[in-house]
Coordinates of C-alpha atoms and ligand atoms in Angstrom, one line a residue:
X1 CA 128.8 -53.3 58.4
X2 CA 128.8 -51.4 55.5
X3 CA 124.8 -51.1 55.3
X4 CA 125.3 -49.7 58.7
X5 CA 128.1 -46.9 57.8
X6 CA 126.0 -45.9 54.8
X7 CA 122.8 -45.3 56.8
X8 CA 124.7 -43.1 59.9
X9 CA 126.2 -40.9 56.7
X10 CA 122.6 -40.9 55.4
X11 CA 121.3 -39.8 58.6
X12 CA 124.4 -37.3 59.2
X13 CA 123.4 -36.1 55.8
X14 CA 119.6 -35.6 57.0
X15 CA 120.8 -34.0 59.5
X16 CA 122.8 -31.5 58.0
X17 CA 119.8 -30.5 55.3
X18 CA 117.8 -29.9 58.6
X19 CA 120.0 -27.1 59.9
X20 CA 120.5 -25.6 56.2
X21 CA 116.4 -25.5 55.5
X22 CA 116.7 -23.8 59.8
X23 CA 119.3 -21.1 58.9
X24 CA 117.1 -20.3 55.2
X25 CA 114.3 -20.0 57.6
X26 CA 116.8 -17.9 59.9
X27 CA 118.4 -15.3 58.0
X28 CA 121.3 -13.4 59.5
X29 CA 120.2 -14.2 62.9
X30 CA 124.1 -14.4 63.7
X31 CA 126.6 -11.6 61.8
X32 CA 129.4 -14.0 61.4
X33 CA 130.5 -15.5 57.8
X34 CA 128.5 -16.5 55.5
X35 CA 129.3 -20.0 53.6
X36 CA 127.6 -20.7 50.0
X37 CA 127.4 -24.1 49.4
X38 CA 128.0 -25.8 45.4
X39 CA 124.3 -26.8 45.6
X40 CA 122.5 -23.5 46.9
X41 CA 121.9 -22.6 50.0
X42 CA 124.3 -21.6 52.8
X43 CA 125.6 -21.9 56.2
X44 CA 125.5 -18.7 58.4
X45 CA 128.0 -19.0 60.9
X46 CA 132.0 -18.7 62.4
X47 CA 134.6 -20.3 61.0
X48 CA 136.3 -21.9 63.2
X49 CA 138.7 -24.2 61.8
X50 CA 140.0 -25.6 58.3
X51 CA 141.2 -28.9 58.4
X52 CA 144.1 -30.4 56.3
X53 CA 141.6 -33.1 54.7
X54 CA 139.5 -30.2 53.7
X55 CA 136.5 -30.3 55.7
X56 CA 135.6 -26.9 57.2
X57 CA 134.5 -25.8 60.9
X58 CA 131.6 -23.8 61.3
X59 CA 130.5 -22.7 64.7
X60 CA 126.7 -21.7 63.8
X61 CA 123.7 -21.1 66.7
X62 CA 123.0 -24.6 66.7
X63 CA 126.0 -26.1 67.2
X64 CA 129.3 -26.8 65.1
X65 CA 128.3 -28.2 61.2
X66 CA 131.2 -29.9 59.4
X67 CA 131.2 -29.4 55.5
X68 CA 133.7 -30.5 52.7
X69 CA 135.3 -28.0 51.0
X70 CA 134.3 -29.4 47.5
X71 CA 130.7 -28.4 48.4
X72 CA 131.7 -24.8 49.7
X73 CA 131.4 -22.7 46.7
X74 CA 132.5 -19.5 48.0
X75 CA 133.0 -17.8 51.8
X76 CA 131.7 -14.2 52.7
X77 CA 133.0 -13.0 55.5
X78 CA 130.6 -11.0 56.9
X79 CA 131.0 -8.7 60.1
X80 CA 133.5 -6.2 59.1
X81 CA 134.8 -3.9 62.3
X82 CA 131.9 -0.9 61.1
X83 CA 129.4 -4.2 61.6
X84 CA 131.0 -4.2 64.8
X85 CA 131.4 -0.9 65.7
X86 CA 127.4 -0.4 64.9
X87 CA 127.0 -3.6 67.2
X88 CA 129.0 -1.5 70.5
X89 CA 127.4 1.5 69.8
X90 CA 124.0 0.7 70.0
X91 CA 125.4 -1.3 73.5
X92 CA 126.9 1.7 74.7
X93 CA 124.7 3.9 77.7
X94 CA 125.2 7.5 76.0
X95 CA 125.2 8.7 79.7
X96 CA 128.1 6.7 80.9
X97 CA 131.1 8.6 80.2
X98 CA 133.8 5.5 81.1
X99 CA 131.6 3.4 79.0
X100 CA 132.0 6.1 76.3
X101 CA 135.5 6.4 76.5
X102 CA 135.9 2.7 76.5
X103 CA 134.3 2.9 73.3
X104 CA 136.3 5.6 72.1
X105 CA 139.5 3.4 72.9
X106 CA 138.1 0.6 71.1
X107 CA 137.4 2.5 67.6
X108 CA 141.2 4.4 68.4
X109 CA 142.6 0.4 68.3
X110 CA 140.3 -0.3 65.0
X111 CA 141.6 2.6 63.2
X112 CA 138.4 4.2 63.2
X113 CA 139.6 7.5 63.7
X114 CA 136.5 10.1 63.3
X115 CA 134.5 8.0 65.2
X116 CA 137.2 7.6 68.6
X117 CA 137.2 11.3 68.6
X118 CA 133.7 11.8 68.0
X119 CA 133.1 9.8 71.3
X120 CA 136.1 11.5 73.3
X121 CA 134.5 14.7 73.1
X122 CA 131.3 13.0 74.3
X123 CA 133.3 11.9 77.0
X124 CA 134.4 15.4 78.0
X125 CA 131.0 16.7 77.6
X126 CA 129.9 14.2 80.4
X127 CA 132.7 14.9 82.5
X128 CA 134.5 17.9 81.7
X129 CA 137.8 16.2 83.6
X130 CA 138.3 13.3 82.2
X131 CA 142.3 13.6 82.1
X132 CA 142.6 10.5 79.3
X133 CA 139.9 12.0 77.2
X134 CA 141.3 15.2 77.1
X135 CA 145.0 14.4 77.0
X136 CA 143.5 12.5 73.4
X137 CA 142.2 15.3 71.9
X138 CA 145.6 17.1 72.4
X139 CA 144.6 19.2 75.6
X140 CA 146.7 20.4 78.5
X141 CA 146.2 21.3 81.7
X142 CA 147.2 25.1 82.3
X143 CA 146.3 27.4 85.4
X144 CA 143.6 28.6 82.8
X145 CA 142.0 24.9 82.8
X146 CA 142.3 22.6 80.1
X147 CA 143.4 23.9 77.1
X148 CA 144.4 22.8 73.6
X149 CA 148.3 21.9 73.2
X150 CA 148.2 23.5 69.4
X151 CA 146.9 27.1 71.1
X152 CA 149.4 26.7 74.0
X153 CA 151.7 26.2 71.9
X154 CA 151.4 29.2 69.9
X155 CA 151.6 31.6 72.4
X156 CA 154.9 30.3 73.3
X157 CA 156.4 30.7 69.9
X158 CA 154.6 34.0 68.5
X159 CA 156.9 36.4 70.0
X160 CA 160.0 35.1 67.7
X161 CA 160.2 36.5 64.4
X162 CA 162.8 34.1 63.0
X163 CA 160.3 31.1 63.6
X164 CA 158.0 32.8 61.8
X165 CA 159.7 34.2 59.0
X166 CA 160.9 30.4 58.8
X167 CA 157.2 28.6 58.2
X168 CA 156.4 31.6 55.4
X169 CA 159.2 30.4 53.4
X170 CA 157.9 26.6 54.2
X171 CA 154.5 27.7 53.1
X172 CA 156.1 29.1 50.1
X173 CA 157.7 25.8 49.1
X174 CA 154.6 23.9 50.3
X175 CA 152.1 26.1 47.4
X176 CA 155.1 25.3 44.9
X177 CA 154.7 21.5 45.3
X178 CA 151.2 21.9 44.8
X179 CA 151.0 23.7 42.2
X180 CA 153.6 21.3 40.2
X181 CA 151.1 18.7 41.2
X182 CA 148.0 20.2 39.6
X183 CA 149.6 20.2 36.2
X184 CA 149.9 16.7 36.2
X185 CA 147.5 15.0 34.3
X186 CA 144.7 13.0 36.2
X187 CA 145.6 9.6 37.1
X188 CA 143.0 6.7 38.1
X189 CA 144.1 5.1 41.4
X190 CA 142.6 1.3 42.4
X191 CA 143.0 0.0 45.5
X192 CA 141.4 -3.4 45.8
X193 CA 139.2 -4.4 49.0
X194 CA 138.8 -8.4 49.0
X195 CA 134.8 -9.1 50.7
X196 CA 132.1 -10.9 49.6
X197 CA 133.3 -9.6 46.0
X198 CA 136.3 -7.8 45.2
X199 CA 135.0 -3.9 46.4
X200 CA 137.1 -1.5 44.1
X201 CA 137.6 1.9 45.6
X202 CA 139.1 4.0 42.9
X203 CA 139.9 7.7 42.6
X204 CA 140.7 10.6 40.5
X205 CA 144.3 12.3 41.7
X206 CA 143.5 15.7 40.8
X207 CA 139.9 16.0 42.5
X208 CA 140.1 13.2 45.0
X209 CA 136.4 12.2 44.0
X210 CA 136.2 8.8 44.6
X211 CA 133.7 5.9 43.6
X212 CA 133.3 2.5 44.9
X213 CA 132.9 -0.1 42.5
X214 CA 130.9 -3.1 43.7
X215 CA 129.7 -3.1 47.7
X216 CA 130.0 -6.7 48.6
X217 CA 131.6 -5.8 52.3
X218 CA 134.7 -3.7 53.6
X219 CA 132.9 -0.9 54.6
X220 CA 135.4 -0.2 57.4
X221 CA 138.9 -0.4 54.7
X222 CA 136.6 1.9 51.8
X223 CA 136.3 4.9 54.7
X224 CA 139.9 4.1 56.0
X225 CA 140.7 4.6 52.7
X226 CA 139.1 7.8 51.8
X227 CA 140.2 9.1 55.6
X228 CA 143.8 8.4 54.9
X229 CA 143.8 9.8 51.1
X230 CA 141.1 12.8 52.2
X231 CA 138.9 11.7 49.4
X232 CA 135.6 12.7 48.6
X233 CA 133.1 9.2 47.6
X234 CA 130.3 11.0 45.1
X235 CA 129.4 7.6 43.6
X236 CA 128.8 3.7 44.3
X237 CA 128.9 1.9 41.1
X238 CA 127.1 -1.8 41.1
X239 CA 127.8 -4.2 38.1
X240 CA 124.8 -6.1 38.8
X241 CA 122.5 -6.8 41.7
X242 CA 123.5 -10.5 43.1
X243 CA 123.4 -10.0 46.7
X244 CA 127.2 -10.8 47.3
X245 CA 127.7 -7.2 45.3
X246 CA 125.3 -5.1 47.8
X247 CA 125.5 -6.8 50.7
X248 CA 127.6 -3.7 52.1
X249 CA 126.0 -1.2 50.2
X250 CA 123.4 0.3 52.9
X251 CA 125.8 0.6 54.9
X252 CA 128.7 2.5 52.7
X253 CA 125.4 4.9 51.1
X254 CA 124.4 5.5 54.8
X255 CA 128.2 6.9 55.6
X256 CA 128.2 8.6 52.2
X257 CA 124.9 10.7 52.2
X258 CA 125.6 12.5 49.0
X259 CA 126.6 10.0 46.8
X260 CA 124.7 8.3 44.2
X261 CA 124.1 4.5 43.7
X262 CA 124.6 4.0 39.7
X263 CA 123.6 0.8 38.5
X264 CA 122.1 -0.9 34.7
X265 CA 118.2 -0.1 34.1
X266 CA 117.9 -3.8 34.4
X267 CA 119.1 -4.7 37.5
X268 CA 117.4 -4.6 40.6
X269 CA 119.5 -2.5 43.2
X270 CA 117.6 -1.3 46.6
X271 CA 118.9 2.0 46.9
X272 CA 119.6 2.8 43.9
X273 CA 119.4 6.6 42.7
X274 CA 120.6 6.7 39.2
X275 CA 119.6 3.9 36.2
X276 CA 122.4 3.9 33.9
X277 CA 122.3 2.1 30.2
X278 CA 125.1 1.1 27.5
X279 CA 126.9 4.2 26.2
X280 CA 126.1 6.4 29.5
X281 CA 129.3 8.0 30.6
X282 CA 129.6 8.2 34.3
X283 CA 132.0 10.8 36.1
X284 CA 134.5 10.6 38.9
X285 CA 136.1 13.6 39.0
X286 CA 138.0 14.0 35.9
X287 CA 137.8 10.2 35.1
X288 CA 134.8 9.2 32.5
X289 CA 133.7 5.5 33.5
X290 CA 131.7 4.4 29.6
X291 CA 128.9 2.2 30.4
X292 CA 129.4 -1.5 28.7
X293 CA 125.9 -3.6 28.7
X294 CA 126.9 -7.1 29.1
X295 CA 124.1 -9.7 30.1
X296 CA 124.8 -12.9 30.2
X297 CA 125.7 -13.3 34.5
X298 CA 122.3 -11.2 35.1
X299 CA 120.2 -9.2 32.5
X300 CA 121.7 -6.0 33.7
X301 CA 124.9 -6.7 34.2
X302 CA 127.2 -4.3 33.1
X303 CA 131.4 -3.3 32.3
X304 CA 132.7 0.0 33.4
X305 CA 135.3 1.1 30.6
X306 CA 138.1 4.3 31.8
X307 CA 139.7 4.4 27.9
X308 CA 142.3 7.1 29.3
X309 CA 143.5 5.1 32.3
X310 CA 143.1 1.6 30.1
X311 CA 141.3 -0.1 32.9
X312 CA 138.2 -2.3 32.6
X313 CA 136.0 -3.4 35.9
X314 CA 134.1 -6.4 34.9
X315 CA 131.9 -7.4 36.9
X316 CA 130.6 -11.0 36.7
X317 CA 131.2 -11.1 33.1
X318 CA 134.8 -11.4 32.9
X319 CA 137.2 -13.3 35.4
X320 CA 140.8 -14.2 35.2
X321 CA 141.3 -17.6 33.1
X322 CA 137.2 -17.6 32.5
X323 CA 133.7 -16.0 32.6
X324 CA 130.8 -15.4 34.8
X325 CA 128.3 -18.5 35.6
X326 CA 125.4 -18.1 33.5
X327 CA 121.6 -20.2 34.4
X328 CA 121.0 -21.5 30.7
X329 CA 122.5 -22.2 27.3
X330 CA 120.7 -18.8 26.0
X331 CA 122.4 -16.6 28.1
X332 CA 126.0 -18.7 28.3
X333 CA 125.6 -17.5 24.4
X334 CA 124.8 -14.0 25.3
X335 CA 127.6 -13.8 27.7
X336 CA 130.0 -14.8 25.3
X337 CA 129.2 -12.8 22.5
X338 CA 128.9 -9.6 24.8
X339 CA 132.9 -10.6 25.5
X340 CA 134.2 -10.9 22.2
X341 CA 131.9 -8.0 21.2
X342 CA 132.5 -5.5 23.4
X343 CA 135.4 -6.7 25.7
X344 CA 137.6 -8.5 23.7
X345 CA 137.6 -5.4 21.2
X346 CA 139.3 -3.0 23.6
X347 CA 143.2 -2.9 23.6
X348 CA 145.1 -5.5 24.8
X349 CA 147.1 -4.1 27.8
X350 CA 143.8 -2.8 29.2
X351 CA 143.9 -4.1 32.9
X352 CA 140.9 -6.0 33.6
X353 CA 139.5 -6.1 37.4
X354 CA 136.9 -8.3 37.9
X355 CA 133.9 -9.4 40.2
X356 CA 136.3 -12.1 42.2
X357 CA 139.4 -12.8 42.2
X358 CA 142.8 -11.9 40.8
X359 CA 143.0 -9.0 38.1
X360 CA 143.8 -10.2 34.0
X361 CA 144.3 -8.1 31.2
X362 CA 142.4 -8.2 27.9
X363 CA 145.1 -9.8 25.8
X364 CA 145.4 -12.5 28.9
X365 CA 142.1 -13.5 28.4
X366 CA 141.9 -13.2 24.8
X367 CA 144.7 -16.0 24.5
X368 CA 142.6 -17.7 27.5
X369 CA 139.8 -17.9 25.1
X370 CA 141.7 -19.5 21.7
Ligands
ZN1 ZN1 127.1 -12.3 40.4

């Protein structure tokens, strides 16, 4: 009986080897999530469901693999809605103007604002008439033809003085604001995009240059982002090349023409355009990221340091409660002393974001380490 049980979980096991060694032969034949496994390897795939008892539902090409969760090490989840949006468009007849205007509806829904009106006018160019189309991009109908509301509405309120007399002084009050703002001094802003790594967008407040730290996924949330803060990205800043950290980066440097891919002399980064090395100082705006050589994870692996704003993006190197997985004794020694060298020497309150997971703080991890 038990000779029995142990060779259909032997087989099951065979069997489950067999469609890992397919999907390595496979790769991304299906945009879904990605699941890493303890062991190397992974499992390309939907997730479908998580039990209670810990094993996890993946719905892959070949059918639905079970795995325990103790041999998942980590999840990528991998189409984001630009993946998506890429997907439909390519689908999408450029002749058909419903088809079009479906499209534009669907980006509308996804919050993908530039793009729906990008493919509304399309829509109109196809068929000048299209009532939904136009009524989108704020046009009326008029005895004239269609014509946009804003121009309409003009007209109707240009011949009173009062109104206008009334938006100078608005105007007025409006260049005051700004001009209190300027003289504020430059703050960093983070905003924290969980993907296949934690994808840091971060920005300076008086030039709205922005840079993206890491591009592990999220390409959609960076460009909501920027569109909703009217920022400008100039830079994409890896920490070090392990695919989970780039795995979105073709796709945010496509959307972002002009901005450069920074990354350590010693890591290997397709697409990069500018090698950086310790001591470099790299700009965002008014912000000046110092460059912090820290092998250990990889052997260019590297901190980004922003003394004025007292924050700290660490890459592999440093996580909450521990430190990045390192392949041998040598560099698990390297890693460590790269910490307490050049880490664990900044101030305490210095906010630390890492590569995964939760942000720390030096002193945190300082106490962490005693
Ligand atoms: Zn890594």
């Amino acid at each position: 009986m038990e000779g029995s049980a142990m060779k259909s979980r032997l087989s099951n096991r065979i069997r489950l080897m067999l469609v890992f060694v397919l999907f390595l032969a496979l790769p991304g034949v299906l945009h879904a999530d990605i699941v890493y496994l303890e062991k190397g390897g992974k499992v390309e795939g939907k997730i479908i469901k998580k039990d209670s008892d810990g094993v996890v539902k993946i719905k892959t090409i070949y059918g639905v693999v079970e795995i325990q969760e103790d041999n998942i090490e980590r999840i990528e989840k991998c189409e984001s809605v630009f993946d998506l949006y890429e997907r439909k468009l390519k689908e999408t007849p450029k002749d058909d103007s419903e088809a079009r205007f479906r499209l534009a509806e669907w980006c509308r829904e996804k919050k993908l604002k530039t793009e729906a009106k990008k493919h509304l006018k399309e829509v109109i160019a196809l068929s000048p008439d299209h009532e939904k189309a136009r009524t989108e991009l704020g046009y009326e109908k008029t005895d004239k033809g269609w014509q946009k509301k804003a121009s309409v509405k003009k007209k109707k309120t240009a011949s009173t003085t009062a109104k206008k007399e009334k938006s100078k002084s608005r105007k007025l009050a409006r260049k005051k604001k700004k001009k209190k703002k300027s003289s504020k001094p430059a703050k960093p802003v983070v905003k924290t995009i969980r993907a296949g790594c934690n994808v840091y967008l971060l920005w300076c407040t008086k030039t709205k240059e922005a840079a993206v730290i890491d591009a592990g996924g999220g390409a959609s949330e960076v460009f909501q982002l920027i569109e909703q803060n009217k920022l400008k990205l100039t830079k994409i800043i890896i920490t070090h090349g392990h695919g989970d950290h780039v795995a979105a980066l073709s796709s945010i440097s496509g959307r972002a023409k002009n901005a450069e891919v920074l990354a350590h002399e010693k890591a290997p980064v397709r697409g990069a355009t500018r090698k950086v090395k310790e001591g470099d100082t790299i700009k965002v705006g008014t912000l000046t990221l110092k460059v912090l050589h820290t092998p250990g994870h990889t052997p260019g692996s590297m901190c980004l340091y922003i003394k004025s704003g007292k924050i700290l993006f660490s890459g592999d190197t440093l996580f909450k409660n521990g430190l990045g997985r390192t392949r041998s004794a040598s560099d698990r020694q390297m890693i460590i002393k790269m910490i307490k060298e050049k880490l664990f020497v900044l101030p305490d309150d210095v906010v630390v974001y890492p590569g995964h997971n939760e942000s720390t703080t030096i002193g945190a991890e300082k106490k962490h380490a005693r």
